[in-house]
CSV table of C-alpha atoms in Angstrom, one decimal:
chain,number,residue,atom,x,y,z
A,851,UNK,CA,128.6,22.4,107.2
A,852,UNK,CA,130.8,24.6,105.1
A,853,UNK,CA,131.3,23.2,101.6
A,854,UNK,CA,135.1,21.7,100.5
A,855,UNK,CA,137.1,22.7,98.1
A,856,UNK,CA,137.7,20.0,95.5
A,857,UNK,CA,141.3,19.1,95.0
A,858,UNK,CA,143.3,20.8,92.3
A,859,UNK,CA,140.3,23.4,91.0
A,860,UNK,CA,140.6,27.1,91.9
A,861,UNK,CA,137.4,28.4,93.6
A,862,UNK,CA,135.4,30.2,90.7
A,863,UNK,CA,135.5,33.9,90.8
A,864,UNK,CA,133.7,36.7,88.5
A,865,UNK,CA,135.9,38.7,86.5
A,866,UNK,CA,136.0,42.7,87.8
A,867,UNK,CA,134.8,45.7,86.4
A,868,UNK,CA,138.3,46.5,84.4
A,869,UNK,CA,139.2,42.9,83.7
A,870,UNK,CA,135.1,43.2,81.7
A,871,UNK,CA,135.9,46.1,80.1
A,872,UNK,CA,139.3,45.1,79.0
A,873,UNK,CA,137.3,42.6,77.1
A,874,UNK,CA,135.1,45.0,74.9
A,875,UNK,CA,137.4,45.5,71.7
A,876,UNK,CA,137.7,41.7,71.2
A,877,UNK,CA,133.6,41.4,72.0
A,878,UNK,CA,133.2,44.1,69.5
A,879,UNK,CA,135.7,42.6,66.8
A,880,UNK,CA,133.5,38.7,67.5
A,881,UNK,CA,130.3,40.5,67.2
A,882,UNK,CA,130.9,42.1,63.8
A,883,UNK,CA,132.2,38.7,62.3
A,884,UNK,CA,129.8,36.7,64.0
A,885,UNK,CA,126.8,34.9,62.3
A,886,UNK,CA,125.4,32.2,64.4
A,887,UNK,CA,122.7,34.2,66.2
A,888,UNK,CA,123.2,32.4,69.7
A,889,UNK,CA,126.6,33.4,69.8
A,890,UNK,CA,125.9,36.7,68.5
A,891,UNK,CA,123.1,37.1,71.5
A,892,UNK,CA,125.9,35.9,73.8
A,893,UNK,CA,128.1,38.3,72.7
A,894,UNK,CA,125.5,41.4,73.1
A,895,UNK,CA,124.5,40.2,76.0
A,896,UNK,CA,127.4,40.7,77.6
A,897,UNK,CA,128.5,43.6,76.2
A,898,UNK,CA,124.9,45.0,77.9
A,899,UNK,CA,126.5,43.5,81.2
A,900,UNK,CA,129.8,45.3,80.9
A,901,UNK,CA,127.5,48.8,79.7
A,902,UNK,CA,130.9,51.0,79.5
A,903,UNK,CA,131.7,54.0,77.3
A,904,UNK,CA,133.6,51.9,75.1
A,905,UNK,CA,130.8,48.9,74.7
A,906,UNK,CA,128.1,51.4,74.2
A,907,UNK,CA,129.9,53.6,71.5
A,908,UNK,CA,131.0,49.8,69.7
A,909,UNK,CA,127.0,48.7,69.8
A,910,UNK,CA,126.3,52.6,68.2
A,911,UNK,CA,128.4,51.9,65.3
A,912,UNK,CA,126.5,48.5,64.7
A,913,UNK,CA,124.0,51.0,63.5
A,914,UNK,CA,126.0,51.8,60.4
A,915,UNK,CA,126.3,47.6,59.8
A,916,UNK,CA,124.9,46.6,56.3
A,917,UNK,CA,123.4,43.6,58.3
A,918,UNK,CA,120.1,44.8,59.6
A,919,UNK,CA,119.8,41.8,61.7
A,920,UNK,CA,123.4,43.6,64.2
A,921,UNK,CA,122.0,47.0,63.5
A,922,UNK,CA,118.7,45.8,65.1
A,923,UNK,CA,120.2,43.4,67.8
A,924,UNK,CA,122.5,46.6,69.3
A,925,UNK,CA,119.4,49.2,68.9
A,926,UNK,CA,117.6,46.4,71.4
A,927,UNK,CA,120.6,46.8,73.7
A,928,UNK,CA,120.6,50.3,73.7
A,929,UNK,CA,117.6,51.1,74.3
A,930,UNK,CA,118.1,48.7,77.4
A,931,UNK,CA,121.3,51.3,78.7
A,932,UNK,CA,119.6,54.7,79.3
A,933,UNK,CA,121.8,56.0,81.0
A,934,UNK,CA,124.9,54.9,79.3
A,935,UNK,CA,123.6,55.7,76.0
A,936,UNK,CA,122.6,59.2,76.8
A,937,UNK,CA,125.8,61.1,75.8
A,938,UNK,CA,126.4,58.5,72.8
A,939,UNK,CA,122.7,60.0,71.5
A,940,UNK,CA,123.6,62.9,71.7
A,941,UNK,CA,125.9,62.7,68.5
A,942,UNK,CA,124.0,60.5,66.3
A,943,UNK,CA,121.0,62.6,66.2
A,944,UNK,CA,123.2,65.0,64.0
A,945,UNK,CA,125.3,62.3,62.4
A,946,UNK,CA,126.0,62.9,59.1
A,947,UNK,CA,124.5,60.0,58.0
A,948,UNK,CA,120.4,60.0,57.7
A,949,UNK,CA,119.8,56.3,58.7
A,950,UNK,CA,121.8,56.8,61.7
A,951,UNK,CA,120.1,59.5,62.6
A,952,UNK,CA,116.7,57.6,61.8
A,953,UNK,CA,117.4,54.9,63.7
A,954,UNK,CA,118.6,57.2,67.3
A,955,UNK,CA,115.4,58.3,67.1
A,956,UNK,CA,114.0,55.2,67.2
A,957,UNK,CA,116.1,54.4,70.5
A,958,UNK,CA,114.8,58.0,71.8
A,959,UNK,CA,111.5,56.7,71.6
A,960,UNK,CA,111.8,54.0,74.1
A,961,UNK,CA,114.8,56.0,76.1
A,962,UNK,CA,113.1,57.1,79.3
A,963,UNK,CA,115.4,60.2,79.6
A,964,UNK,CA,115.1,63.3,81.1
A,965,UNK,CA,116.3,65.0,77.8
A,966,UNK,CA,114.4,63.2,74.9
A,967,UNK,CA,112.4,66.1,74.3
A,968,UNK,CA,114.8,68.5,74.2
A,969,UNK,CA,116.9,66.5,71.8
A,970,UNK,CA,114.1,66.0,69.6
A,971,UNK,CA,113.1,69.9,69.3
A,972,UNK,CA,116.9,70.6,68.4
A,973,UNK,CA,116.4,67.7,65.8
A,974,UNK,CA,113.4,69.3,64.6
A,975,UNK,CA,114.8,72.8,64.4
A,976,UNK,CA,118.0,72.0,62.5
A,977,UNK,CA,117.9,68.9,60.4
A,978,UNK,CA,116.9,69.3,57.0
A,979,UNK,CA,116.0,65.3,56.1
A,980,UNK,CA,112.2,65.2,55.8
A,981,UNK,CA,112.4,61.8,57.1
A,982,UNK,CA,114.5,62.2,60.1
A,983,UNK,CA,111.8,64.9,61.2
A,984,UNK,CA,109.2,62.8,60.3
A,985,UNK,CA,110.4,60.1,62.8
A,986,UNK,CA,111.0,62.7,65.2
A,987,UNK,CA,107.3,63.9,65.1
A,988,UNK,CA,106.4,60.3,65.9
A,989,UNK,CA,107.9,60.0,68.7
A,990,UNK,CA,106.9,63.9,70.2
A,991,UNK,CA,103.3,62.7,69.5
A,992,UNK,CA,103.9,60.5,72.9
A,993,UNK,CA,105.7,63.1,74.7
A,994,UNK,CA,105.8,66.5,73.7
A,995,UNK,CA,104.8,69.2,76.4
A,996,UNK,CA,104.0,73.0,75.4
A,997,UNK,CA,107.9,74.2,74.8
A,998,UNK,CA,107.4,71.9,72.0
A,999,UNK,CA,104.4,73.9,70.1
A,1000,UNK,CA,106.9,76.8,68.5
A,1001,UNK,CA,109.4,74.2,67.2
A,1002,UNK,CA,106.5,72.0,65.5
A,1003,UNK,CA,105.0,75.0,64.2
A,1004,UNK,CA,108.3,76.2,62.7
A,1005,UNK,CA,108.5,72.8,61.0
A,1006,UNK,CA,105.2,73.0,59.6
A,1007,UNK,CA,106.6,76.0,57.8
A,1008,UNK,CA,109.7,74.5,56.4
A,1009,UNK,CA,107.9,71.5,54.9
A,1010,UNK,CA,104.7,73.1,54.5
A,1011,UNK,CA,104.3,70.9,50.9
A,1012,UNK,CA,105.0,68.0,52.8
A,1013,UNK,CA,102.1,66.0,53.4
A,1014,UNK,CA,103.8,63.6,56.0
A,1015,UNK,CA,105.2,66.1,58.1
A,1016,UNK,CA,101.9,68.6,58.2
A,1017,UNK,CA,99.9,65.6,59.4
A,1018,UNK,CA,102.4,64.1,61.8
A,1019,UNK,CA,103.1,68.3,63.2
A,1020,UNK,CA,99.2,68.7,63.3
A,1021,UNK,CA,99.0,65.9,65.3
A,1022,UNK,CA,101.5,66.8,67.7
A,1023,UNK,CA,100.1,70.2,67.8
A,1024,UNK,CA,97.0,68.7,68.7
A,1025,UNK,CA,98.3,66.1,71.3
A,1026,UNK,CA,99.6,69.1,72.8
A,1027,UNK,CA,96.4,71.3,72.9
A,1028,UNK,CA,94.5,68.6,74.5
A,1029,UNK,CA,96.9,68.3,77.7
């Protein structure tokens, strides 16, 4: 028996793709003011849900936030949106800023993307921040294939007095020489 209608309410109906995405700027506006962490989850979650150009580049700039707690919340997100965070990725590995760049590694690491690699060698080959190499060795250690052998080596002779990096380059190197 088909189910009525009560009297007076309109029949529920999600909202569509552009009436979601019309809703990003004020979701990006709550989410920066917003403290109550349930509220704040609410607010990422659904900006996950709606996973548009716009959302994913407002989550990317919660990476600058002074509040570690949003910074960490939107890396979680986008590490959940592979696909959408791709091209955003692509620009905050050379972001002028350090941390930023730090932390897209840190998503690289758990993005299953066809590129990561890649990414990380051109990190490798042109940043100059011993620590955003660093973290970029740490995650080749998982992943690196053979192309990635000349770029390591090449680091290990721009911070050849750097402890960190000659261990974390050797190890790579190894990784790599065992298959």
């Amino acid at each position: 028996m088909p189910a009525r209608r009560q009297r007076g309410r309109a029949p529920r109906r999600r909202p569509g793709a552009g009436e979601r995405t019309g809703r990003v700027p004020g979701l990006l506006a709550a989410l920066d003011a917003e403290t109550d962490l349930a509220a704040r989850s609410a607010i990422l979650g659904t900006l996950a849900a709606i996973g548009s150009e716009e959302a994913v580049a407002g989550l990317a700039d919660c990476m600058r936030s002074e509040d570690a707690g949003l910074r960490n919340a939107a890396i979680d997100v986008l590490r959940g949106l592979p696909a959408q965070v791709a091209p955003v990725l692509a620009h905050l590995i050379v972001d002028p800023d350090r941390d930023v760049r730090v932390l897209a590694v840190g998503i690289l690491e758990a993005l299953r993307h066809p590129q990561v690699e890649e990414w990380l060698l051109h990190l490798i080959e042109a940043d100059s921040d011993m620590n955003v190499c660093g973290a970029a060795l740490d995650v080749l250690a998982d992943i690196a294939t053979p192309v990635a052998a000349g770029p390591v080596e090449r680091l290990l002779a721009r911070f050849e007095d750097e402890p960190y990096i000659w261990f974390a380059g050797r190890f790579v190197l190894s990784r790599i020489a065992q298959g």
